[in-house]
PDB file of C-alpha atoms in Angstrom:
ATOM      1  CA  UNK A  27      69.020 116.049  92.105  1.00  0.00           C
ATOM      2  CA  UNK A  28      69.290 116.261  95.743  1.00  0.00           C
ATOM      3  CA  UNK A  29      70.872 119.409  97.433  1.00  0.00           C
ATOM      4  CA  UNK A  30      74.278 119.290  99.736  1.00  0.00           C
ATOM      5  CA  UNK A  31      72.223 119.657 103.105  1.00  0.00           C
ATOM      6  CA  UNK A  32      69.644 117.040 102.029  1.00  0.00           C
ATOM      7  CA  UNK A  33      72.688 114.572 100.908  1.00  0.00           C
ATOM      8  CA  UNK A  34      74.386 114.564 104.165  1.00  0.00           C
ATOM      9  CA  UNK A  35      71.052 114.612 105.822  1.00  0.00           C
ATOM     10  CA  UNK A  36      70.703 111.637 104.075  1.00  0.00           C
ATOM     11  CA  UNK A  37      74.121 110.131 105.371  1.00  0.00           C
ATOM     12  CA  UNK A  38      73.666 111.246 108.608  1.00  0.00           C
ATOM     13  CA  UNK A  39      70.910 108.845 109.146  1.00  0.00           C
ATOM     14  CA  UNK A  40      72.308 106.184 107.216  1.00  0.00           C
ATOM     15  CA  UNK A  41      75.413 106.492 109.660  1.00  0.00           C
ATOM     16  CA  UNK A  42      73.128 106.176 112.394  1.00  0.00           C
ATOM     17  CA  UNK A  43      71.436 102.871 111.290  1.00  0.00           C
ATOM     18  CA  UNK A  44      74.827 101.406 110.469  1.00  0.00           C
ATOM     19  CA  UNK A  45      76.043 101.910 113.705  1.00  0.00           C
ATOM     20  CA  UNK A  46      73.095 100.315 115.234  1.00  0.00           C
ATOM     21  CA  UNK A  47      73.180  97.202 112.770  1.00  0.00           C
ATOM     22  CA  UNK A  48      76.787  96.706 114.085  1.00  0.00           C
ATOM     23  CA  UNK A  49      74.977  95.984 118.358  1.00  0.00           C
ATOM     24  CA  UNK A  50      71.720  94.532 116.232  1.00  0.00           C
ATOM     25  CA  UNK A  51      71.432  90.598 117.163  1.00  0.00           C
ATOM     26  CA  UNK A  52      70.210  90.240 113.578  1.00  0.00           C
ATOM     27  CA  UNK A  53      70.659  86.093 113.701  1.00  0.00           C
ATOM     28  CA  UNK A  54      69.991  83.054 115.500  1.00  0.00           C
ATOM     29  CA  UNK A  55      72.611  81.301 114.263  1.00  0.00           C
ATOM     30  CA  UNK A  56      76.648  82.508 114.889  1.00  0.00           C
ATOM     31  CA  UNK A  57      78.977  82.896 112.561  1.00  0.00           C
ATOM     32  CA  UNK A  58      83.009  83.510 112.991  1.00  0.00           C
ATOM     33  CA  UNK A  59      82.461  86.033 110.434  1.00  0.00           C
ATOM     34  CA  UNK A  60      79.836  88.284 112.418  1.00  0.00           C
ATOM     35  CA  UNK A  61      82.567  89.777 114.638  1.00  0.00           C
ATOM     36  CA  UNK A  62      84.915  91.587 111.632  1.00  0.00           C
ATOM     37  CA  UNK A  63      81.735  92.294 109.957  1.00  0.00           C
ATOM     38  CA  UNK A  64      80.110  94.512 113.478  1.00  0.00           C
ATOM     39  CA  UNK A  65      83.785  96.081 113.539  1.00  0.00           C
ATOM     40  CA  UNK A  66      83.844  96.977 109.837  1.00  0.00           C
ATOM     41  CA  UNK A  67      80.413  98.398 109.551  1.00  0.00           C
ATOM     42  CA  UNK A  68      81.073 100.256 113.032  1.00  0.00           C
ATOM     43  CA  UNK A  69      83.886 101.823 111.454  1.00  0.00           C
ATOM     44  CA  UNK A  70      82.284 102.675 108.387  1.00  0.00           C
ATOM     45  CA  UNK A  71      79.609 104.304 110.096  1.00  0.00           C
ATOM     46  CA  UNK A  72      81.880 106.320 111.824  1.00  0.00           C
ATOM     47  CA  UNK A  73      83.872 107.404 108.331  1.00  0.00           C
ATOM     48  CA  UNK A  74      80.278 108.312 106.783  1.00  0.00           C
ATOM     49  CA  UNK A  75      79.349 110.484 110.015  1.00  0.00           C
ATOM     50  CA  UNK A  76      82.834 112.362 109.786  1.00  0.00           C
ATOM     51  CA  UNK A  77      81.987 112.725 105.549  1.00  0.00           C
ATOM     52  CA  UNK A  78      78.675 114.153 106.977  1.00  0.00           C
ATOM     53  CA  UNK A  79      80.364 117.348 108.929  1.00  0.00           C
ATOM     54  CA  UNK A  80      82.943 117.534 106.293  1.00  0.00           C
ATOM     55  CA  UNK A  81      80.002 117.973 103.392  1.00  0.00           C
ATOM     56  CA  UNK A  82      78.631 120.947 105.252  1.00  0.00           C
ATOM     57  CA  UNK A  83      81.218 122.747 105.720  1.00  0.00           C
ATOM     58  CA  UNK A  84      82.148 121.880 101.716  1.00  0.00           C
ATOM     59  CA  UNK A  85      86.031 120.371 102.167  1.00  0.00           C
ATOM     60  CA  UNK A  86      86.099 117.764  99.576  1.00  0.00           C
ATOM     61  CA  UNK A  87      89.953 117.491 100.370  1.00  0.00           C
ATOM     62  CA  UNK A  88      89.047 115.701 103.081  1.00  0.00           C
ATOM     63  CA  UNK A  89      85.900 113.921 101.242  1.00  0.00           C
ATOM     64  CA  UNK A  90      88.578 112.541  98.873  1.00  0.00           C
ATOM     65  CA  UNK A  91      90.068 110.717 101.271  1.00  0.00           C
ATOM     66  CA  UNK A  92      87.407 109.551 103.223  1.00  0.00           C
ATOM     67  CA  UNK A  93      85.845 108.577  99.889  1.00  0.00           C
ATOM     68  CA  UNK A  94      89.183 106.167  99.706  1.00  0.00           C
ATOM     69  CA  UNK A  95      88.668 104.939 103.394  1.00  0.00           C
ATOM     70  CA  UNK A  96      85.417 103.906 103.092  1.00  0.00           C
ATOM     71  CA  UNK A  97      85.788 102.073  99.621  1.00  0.00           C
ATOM     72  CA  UNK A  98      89.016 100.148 101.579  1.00  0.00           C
ATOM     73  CA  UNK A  99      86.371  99.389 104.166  1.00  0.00           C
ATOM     74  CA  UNK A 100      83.692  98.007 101.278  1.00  0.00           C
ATOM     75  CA  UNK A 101      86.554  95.729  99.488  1.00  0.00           C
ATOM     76  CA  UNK A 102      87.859  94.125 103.028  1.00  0.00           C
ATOM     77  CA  UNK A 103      83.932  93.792 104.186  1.00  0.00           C
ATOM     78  CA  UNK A 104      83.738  91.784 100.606  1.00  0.00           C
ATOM     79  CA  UNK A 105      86.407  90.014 101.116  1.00  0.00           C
ATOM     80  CA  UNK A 106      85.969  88.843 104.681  1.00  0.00           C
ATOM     81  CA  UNK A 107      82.013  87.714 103.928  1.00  0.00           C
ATOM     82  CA  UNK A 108      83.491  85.679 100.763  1.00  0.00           C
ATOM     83  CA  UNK A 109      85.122  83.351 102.679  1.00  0.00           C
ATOM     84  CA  UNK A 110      84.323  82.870 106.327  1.00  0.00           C
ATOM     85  CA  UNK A 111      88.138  81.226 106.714  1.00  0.00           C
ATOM     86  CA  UNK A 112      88.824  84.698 106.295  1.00  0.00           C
ATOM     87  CA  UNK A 113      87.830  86.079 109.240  1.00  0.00           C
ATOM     88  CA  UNK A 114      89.887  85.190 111.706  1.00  0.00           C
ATOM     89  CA  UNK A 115      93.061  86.187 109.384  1.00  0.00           C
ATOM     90  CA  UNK A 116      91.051  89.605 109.675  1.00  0.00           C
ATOM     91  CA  UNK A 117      91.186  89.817 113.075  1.00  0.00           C
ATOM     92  CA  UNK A 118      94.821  89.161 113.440  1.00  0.00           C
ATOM     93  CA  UNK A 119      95.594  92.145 111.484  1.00  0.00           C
ATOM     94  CA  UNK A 120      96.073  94.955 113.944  1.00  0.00           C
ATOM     95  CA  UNK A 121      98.001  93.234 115.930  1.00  0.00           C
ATOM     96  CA  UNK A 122     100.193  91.599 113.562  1.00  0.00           C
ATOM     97  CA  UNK A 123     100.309  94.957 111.259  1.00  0.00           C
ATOM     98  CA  UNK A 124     101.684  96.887 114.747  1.00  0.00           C
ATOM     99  CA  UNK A 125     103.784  94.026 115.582  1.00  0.00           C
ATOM    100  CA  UNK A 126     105.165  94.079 112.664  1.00  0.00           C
ATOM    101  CA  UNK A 127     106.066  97.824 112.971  1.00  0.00           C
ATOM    102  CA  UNK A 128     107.290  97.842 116.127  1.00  0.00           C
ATOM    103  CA  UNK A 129     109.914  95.025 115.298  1.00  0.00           C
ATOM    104  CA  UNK A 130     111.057  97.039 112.532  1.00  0.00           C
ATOM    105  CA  UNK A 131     111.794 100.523 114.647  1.00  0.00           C
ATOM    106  CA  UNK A 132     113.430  98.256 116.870  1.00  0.00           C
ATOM    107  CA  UNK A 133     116.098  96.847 113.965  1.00  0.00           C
ATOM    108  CA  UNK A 134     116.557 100.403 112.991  1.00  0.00           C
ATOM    109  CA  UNK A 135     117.327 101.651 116.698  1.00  0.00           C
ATOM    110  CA  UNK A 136     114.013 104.020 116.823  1.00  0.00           C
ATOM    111  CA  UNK A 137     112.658 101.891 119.582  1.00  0.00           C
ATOM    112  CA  UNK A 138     113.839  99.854 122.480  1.00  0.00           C
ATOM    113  CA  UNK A 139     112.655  97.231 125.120  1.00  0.00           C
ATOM    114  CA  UNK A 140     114.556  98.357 128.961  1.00  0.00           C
ATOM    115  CA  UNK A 141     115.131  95.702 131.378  1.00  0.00           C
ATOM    116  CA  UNK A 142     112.732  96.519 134.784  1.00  0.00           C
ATOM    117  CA  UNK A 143     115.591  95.485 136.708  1.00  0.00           C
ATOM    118  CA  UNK A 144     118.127  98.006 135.813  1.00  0.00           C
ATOM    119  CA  UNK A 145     116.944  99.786 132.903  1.00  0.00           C
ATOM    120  CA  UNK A 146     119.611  97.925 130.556  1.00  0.00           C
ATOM    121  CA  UNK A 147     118.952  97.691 126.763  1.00  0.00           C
ATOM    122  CA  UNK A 148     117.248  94.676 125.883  1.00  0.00           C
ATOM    123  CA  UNK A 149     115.646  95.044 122.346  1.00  0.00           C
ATOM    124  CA  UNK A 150     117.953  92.439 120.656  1.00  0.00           C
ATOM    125  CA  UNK A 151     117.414  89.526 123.582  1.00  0.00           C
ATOM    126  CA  UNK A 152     113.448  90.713 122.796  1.00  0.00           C
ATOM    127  CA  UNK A 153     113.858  90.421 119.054  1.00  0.00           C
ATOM    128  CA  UNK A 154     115.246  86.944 119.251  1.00  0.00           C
ATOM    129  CA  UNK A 155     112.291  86.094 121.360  1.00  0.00           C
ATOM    130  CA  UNK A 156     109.663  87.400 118.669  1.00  0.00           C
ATOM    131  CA  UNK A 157     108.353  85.326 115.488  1.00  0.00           C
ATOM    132  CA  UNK A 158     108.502  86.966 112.066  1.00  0.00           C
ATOM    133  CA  UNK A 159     105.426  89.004 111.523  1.00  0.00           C
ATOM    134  CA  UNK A 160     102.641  87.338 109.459  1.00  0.00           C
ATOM    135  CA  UNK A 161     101.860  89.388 106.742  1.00  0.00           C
ATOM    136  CA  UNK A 162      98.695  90.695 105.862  1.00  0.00           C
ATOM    137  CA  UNK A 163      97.032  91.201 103.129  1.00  0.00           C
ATOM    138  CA  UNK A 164      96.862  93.936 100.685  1.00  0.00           C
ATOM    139  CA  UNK A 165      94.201  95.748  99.501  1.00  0.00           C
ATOM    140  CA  UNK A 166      94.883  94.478  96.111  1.00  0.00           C
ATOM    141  CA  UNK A 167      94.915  91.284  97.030  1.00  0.00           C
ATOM    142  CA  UNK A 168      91.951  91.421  98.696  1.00  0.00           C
ATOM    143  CA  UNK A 169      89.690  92.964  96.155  1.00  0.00           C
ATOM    144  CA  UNK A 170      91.470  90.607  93.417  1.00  0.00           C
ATOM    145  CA  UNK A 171      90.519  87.400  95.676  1.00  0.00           C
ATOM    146  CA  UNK A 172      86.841  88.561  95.832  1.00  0.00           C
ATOM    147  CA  UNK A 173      86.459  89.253  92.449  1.00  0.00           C
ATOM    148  CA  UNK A 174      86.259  93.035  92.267  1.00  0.00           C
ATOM    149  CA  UNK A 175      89.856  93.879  91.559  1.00  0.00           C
ATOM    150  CA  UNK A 176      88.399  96.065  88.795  1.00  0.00           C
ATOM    151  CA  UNK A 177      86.706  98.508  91.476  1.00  0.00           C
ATOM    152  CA  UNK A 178      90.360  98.907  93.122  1.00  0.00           C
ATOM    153  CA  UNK A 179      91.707  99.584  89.593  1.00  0.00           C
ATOM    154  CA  UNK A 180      89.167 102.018  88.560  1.00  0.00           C
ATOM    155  CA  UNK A 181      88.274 103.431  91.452  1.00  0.00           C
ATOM    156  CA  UNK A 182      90.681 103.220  94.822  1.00  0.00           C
ATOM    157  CA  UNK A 183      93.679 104.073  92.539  1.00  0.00           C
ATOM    158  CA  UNK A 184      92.283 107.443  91.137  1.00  0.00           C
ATOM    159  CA  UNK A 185      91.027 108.143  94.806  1.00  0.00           C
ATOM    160  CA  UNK A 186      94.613 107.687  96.081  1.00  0.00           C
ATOM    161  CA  UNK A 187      95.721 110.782  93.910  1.00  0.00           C
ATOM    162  CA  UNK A 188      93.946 112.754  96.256  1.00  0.00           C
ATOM    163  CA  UNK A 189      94.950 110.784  99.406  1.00  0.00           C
ATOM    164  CA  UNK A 190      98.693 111.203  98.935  1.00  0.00           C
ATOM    165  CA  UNK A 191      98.402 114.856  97.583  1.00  0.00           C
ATOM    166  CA  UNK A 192      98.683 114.407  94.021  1.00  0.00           C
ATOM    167  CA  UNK A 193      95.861 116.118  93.259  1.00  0.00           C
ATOM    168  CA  UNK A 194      94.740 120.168  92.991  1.00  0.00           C
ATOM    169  CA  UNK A 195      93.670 121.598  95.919  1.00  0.00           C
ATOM    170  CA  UNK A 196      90.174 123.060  95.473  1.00  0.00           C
ATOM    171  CA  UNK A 197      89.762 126.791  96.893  1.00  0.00           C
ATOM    172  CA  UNK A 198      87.160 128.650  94.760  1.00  0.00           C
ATOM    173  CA  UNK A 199      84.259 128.829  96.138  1.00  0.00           C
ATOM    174  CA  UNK A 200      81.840 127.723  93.346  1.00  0.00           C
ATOM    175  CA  UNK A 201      84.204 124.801  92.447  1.00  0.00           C
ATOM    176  CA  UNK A 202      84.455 124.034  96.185  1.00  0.00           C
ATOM    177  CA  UNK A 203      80.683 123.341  96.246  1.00  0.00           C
ATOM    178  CA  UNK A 204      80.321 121.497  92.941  1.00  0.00           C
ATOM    179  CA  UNK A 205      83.341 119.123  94.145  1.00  0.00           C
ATOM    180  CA  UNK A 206      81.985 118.703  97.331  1.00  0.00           C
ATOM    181  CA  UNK A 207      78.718 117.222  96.131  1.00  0.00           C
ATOM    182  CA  UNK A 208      80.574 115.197  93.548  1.00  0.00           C
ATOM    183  CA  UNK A 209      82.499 113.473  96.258  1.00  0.00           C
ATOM    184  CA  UNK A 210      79.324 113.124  99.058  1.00  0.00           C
ATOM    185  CA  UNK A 211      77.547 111.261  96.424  1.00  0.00           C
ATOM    186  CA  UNK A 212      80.683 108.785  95.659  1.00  0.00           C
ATOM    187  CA  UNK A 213      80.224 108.321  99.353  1.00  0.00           C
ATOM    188  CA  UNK A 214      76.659 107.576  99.232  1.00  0.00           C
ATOM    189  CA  UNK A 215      76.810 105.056  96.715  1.00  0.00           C
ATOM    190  CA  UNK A 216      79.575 103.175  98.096  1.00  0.00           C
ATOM    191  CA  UNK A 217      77.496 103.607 101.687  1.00  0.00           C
ATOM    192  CA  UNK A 218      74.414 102.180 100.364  1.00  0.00           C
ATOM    193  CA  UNK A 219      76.278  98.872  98.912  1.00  0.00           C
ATOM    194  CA  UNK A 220      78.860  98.596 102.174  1.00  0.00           C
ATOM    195  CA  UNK A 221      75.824  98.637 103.732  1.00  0.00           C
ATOM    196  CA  UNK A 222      73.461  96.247 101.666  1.00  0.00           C
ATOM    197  CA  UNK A 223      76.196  93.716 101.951  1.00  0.00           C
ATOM    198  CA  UNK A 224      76.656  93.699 105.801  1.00  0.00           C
ATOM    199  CA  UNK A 225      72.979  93.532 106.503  1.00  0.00           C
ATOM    200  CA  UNK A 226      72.110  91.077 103.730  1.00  0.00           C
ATOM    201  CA  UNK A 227      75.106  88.879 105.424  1.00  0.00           C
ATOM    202  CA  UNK A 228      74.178  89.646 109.285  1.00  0.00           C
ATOM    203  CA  UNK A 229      70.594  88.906 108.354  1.00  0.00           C
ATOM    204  CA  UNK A 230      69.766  86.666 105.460  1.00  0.00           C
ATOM    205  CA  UNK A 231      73.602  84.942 105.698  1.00  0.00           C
ATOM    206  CA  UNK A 232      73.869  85.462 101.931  1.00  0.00           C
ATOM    207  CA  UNK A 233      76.906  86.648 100.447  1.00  0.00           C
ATOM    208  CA  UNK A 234      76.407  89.731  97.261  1.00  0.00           C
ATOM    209  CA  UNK A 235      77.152  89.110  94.217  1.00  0.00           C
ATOM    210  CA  UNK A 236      79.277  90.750  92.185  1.00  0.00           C
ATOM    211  CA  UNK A 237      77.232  91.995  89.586  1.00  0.00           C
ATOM    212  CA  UNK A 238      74.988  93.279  92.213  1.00  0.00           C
ATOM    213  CA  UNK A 239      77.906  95.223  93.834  1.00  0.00           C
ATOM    214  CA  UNK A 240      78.439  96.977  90.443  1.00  0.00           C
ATOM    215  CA  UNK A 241      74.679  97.752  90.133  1.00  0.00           C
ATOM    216  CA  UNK A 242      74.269  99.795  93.684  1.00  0.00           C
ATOM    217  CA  UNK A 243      77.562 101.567  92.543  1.00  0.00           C
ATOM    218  CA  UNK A 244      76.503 102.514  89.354  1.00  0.00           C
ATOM    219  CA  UNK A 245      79.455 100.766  87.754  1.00  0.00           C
TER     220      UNK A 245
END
Protein backbone atom coordinates (compact mmCIF):
# COMPACT_ATOMS: atom_id res chain seq x y z
CA UNK A 1 0.00 0.00 0.00
CA UNK A 2 1.37 3.27 -0.90
CA UNK A 3 3.15 5.48 1.79
CA UNK A 4 1.80 9.20 2.93
CA UNK A 5 4.64 11.04 0.87
CA UNK A 6 4.09 8.84 -2.21
CA UNK A 7 0.08 9.47 -1.88
CA UNK A 8 0.25 13.13 -1.98
CA UNK A 9 3.03 12.86 -4.45
CA UNK A 10 0.57 11.23 -6.27
CA UNK A 11 -2.10 14.10 -5.81
CA UNK A 12 0.18 16.64 -6.33
CA UNK A 13 0.51 15.74 -9.90
CA UNK A 14 -2.91 14.83 -10.40
CA UNK A 15 -3.72 18.51 -9.17
CA UNK A 16 -1.44 19.70 -11.65
CA UNK A 17 -3.03 17.94 -14.72
CA UNK A 18 -6.47 18.98 -13.54
CA UNK A 19 -5.65 22.38 -13.53
CA UNK A 20 -4.28 22.22 -16.95
CA UNK A 21 -7.38 20.19 -18.37
CA UNK A 22 -9.48 23.16 -17.07
CA UNK A 23 -7.19 25.93 -20.08
CA UNK A 24 -6.93 22.46 -22.36
CA UNK A 25 -9.04 23.18 -25.74
CA UNK A 26 -9.89 19.47 -25.53
CA UNK A 27 -12.92 19.87 -28.37
CA UNK A 28 -13.86 21.12 -31.60
CA UNK A 29 -17.17 21.42 -30.95
CA UNK A 30 -18.66 23.99 -27.90
CA UNK A 31 -20.76 23.17 -25.47
CA UNK A 32 -22.72 25.58 -22.80
CA UNK A 33 -21.66 23.06 -20.41
CA UNK A 34 -17.72 23.40 -20.94
CA UNK A 35 -17.59 26.68 -18.98
CA UNK A 36 -19.00 25.26 -15.27
CA UNK A 37 -17.17 22.19 -16.05
CA UNK A 38 -13.29 24.36 -16.54
CA UNK A 39 -14.53 26.26 -13.25
CA UNK A 40 -15.39 23.09 -11.31
CA UNK A 41 -12.37 21.08 -12.18
CA UNK A 42 -10.20 24.38 -11.58
CA UNK A 43 -11.52 24.43 -8.25
CA UNK A 44 -11.12 20.96 -7.54
CA UNK A 45 -7.68 21.05 -8.47
CA UNK A 46 -7.09 23.66 -6.23
CA UNK A 47 -8.95 21.65 -3.10
CA UNK A 48 -6.67 18.48 -4.01
CA UNK A 49 -3.38 20.75 -4.03
CA UNK A 50 -4.40 22.30 -0.53
CA UNK A 51 -5.25 18.22 0.66
CA UNK A 52 -1.65 17.74 -0.70
CA UNK A 53 0.19 20.23 1.99
CA UNK A 54 -2.32 19.27 4.52
CA UNK A 55 -1.29 15.27 4.09
CA UNK A 56 2.30 16.13 4.86
CA UNK A 57 2.06 17.83 7.55
CA UNK A 58 -0.65 14.87 8.79
CA UNK A 59 -3.95 17.25 9.80
CA UNK A 60 -6.74 15.10 8.78
CA UNK A 61 -9.05 17.74 10.57
CA UNK A 62 -8.64 19.64 7.82
CA UNK A 63 -8.57 16.49 5.27
CA UNK A 64 -12.10 15.83 6.61
CA UNK A 65 -13.34 18.68 5.34
CA UNK A 66 -11.70 19.02 2.27
CA UNK A 67 -12.65 15.37 1.74
CA UNK A 68 -16.45 16.95 1.98
CA UNK A 69 -15.54 19.88 -0.46
CA UNK A 70 -14.30 17.98 -3.03
CA UNK A 71 -17.11 15.21 -3.00
CA UNK A 72 -19.69 18.57 -3.19
CA UNK A 73 -17.53 19.46 -6.16
CA UNK A 74 -17.89 15.63 -7.79
CA UNK A 75 -21.92 15.58 -7.20
CA UNK A 76 -22.46 19.32 -8.80
CA UNK A 77 -19.76 18.32 -11.73
CA UNK A 78 -22.37 15.17 -12.13
CA UNK A 79 -25.05 16.99 -12.05
CA UNK A 80 -24.19 19.86 -14.36
CA UNK A 81 -22.75 17.21 -17.26
CA UNK A 82 -26.27 15.27 -16.84
CA UNK A 83 -28.13 17.78 -18.24
CA UNK A 84 -26.55 20.52 -20.28
CA UNK A 85 -29.91 22.82 -19.39
CA UNK A 86 -28.17 22.76 -16.28
CA UNK A 87 -25.47 24.77 -16.83
CA UNK A 88 -26.42 27.95 -17.10
CA UNK A 89 -28.65 27.55 -13.73
CA UNK A 90 -24.96 26.73 -12.48
CA UNK A 91 -23.60 29.72 -13.38
CA UNK A 92 -26.19 31.89 -11.86
CA UNK A 93 -25.42 30.56 -8.55
CA UNK A 94 -22.88 32.88 -7.01
CA UNK A 95 -24.49 35.59 -7.82
CA UNK A 96 -27.89 34.70 -6.95
CA UNK A 97 -26.59 32.72 -3.63
CA UNK A 98 -24.81 36.40 -2.57
CA UNK A 99 -27.74 38.23 -3.73
CA UNK A 100 -29.70 36.42 -1.91
CA UNK A 101 -27.63 37.08 1.29
CA UNK A 102 -27.17 40.42 0.96
CA UNK A 103 -31.04 41.09 0.70
CA UNK A 104 -31.47 39.26 3.78
CA UNK A 105 -28.77 41.40 6.08
CA UNK A 106 -30.48 44.18 4.62
CA UNK A 107 -34.23 43.06 6.11
CA UNK A 108 -32.50 42.40 9.33
CA UNK A 109 -30.71 45.96 9.47
CA UNK A 110 -26.98 44.35 9.23
CA UNK A 111 -26.50 46.07 5.95
CA UNK A 112 -27.50 49.19 4.17
CA UNK A 113 -27.51 50.90 0.66
CA UNK A 114 -26.47 55.16 1.32
CA UNK A 115 -27.69 57.57 -1.11
CA UNK A 116 -24.32 59.27 -3.05
CA UNK A 117 -26.08 62.40 -2.78
CA UNK A 118 -26.33 62.88 0.87
CA UNK A 119 -25.50 59.74 2.46
CA UNK A 120 -29.34 59.11 3.43
CA UNK A 121 -30.54 55.51 4.14
CA UNK A 122 -31.83 53.93 1.21
CA UNK A 123 -31.94 50.07 1.72
CA UNK A 124 -35.80 49.83 1.71
CA UNK A 125 -36.30 52.11 -1.73
CA UNK A 126 -33.30 49.40 -2.92
CA UNK A 127 -35.19 46.39 -1.64
CA UNK A 128 -38.33 47.32 -3.46
CA UNK A 129 -36.23 47.65 -6.53
CA UNK A 130 -34.73 43.97 -6.21
CA UNK A 131 -36.52 40.60 -7.44
CA UNK A 132 -36.83 37.71 -5.00
CA UNK A 133 -33.72 35.64 -5.12
CA UNK A 134 -33.88 32.47 -7.29
CA UNK A 135 -33.05 29.71 -5.33
CA UNK A 136 -30.52 27.32 -5.93
CA UNK A 137 -30.18 24.11 -5.62
CA UNK A 138 -29.17 21.88 -2.88
CA UNK A 139 -26.72 19.48 -2.71
CA UNK A 140 -29.31 16.93 -2.11
CA UNK A 141 -31.13 17.79 -4.76
CA UNK A 142 -28.53 17.71 -6.95
CA UNK A 143 -27.04 14.35 -6.29
CA UNK A 144 -30.80 12.93 -6.07
CA UNK A 145 -31.50 14.44 -9.75
CA UNK A 146 -28.33 12.69 -11.10
CA UNK A 147 -28.93 9.57 -9.69
CA UNK A 148 -26.32 9.25 -6.95
CA UNK A 149 -28.29 10.46 -3.98
CA UNK A 150 -26.97 7.31 -2.30
CA UNK A 151 -23.22 8.72 -2.38
CA UNK A 152 -24.62 11.99 -0.50
CA UNK A 153 -26.37 9.63 1.97
CA UNK A 154 -23.53 7.41 2.62
CA UNK A 155 -20.90 9.42 2.18
CA UNK A 156 -21.26 13.55 2.31
CA UNK A 157 -23.46 13.10 5.46
CA UNK A 158 -20.85 11.13 7.60
CA UNK A 159 -18.17 13.64 6.15
CA UNK A 160 -20.25 16.57 7.49
CA UNK A 161 -19.70 15.22 11.15
CA UNK A 162 -16.35 16.30 10.79
CA UNK A 163 -17.09 19.56 8.87
CA UNK A 164 -19.35 21.05 11.53
CA UNK A 165 -17.23 19.68 14.51
CA UNK A 166 -19.08 16.77 15.53
CA UNK A 167 -16.44 14.65 15.39
CA UNK A 168 -13.11 13.79 17.82
CA UNK A 169 -10.34 15.74 17.27
CA UNK A 170 -7.32 13.56 16.45
CA UNK A 171 -4.00 14.51 18.49
CA UNK A 172 -1.93 11.33 19.05
CA UNK A 173 0.55 11.03 17.02
CA UNK A 174 0.26 7.42 15.72
CA UNK A 175 -3.55 7.89 15.25
CA UNK A 176 -2.78 11.25 13.58
CA UNK A 177 -0.85 9.39 10.84
CA UNK A 178 -3.13 6.39 10.37
CA UNK A 179 -6.18 9.00 9.98
CA UNK A 180 -4.38 11.06 7.81
CA UNK A 181 -3.78 8.38 5.21
CA UNK A 182 -7.31 7.13 5.66
CA UNK A 183 -8.64 10.47 4.61
CA UNK A 184 -5.80 11.27 1.56
CA UNK A 185 -6.94 8.13 0.02
CA UNK A 186 -10.88 9.10 0.28
CA UNK A 187 -9.49 12.06 -1.56
CA UNK A 188 -7.79 10.15 -4.16
CA UNK A 189 -10.55 8.10 -5.09
CA UNK A 190 -13.03 10.72 -5.32
CA UNK A 191 -10.05 12.75 -7.42
CA UNK A 192 -9.57 10.06 -9.84
CA UNK A 193 -13.54 9.81 -10.70
CA UNK A 194 -14.10 13.93 -10.48
CA UNK A 195 -11.56 13.73 -12.75
CA UNK A 196 -12.47 10.78 -15.21
CA UNK A 197 -15.79 12.46 -15.57
CA UNK A 198 -14.61 16.01 -16.60
CA UNK A 199 -12.14 14.74 -19.11
CA UNK A 200 -14.31 11.95 -20.51
CA UNK A 201 -17.03 14.97 -20.94
CA UNK A 202 -14.44 17.81 -22.21
CA UNK A 203 -13.04 15.19 -24.54
CA UNK A 204 -15.14 12.31 -25.72
CA UNK A 205 -18.63 14.50 -24.82
CA UNK A 206 -19.90 11.38 -23.03
CA UNK A 207 -21.58 11.63 -19.88
CA UNK A 208 -20.42 8.59 -16.83
CA UNK A 209 -22.47 6.36 -15.84
CA UNK A 210 -23.49 5.67 -12.70
CA UNK A 211 -22.36 2.37 -12.11
CA UNK A 212 -19.07 3.47 -13.36
CA UNK A 213 -18.98 6.32 -10.75
CA UNK A 214 -19.43 3.65 -8.01
CA UNK A 215 -16.66 1.46 -9.54
CA UNK A 216 -13.66 4.27 -9.46
CA UNK A 217 -14.98 4.94 -5.84
CA UNK A 218 -14.90 1.64 -4.70
CA UNK A 219 -18.56 1.79 -3.72
Amino acid sequence: MPGLKEICENLSTHSKMLAQSSEDKWSDSSSPVDEPVRRILLRGSEIIRGATNLGLSENPTALGILSRQLLELFISLHWVISDPERAARYAEFPTNELDRLAQMAMKDGLLSVKSKEDGADVTNDFLSTRNKPKKGVSIEQQARESGILDLYQILYRFMSLETHGKSETVVNPAERSEVTLEHLQTIGAISQVFGHTAILWLLHRQKITNEKVRELLGA
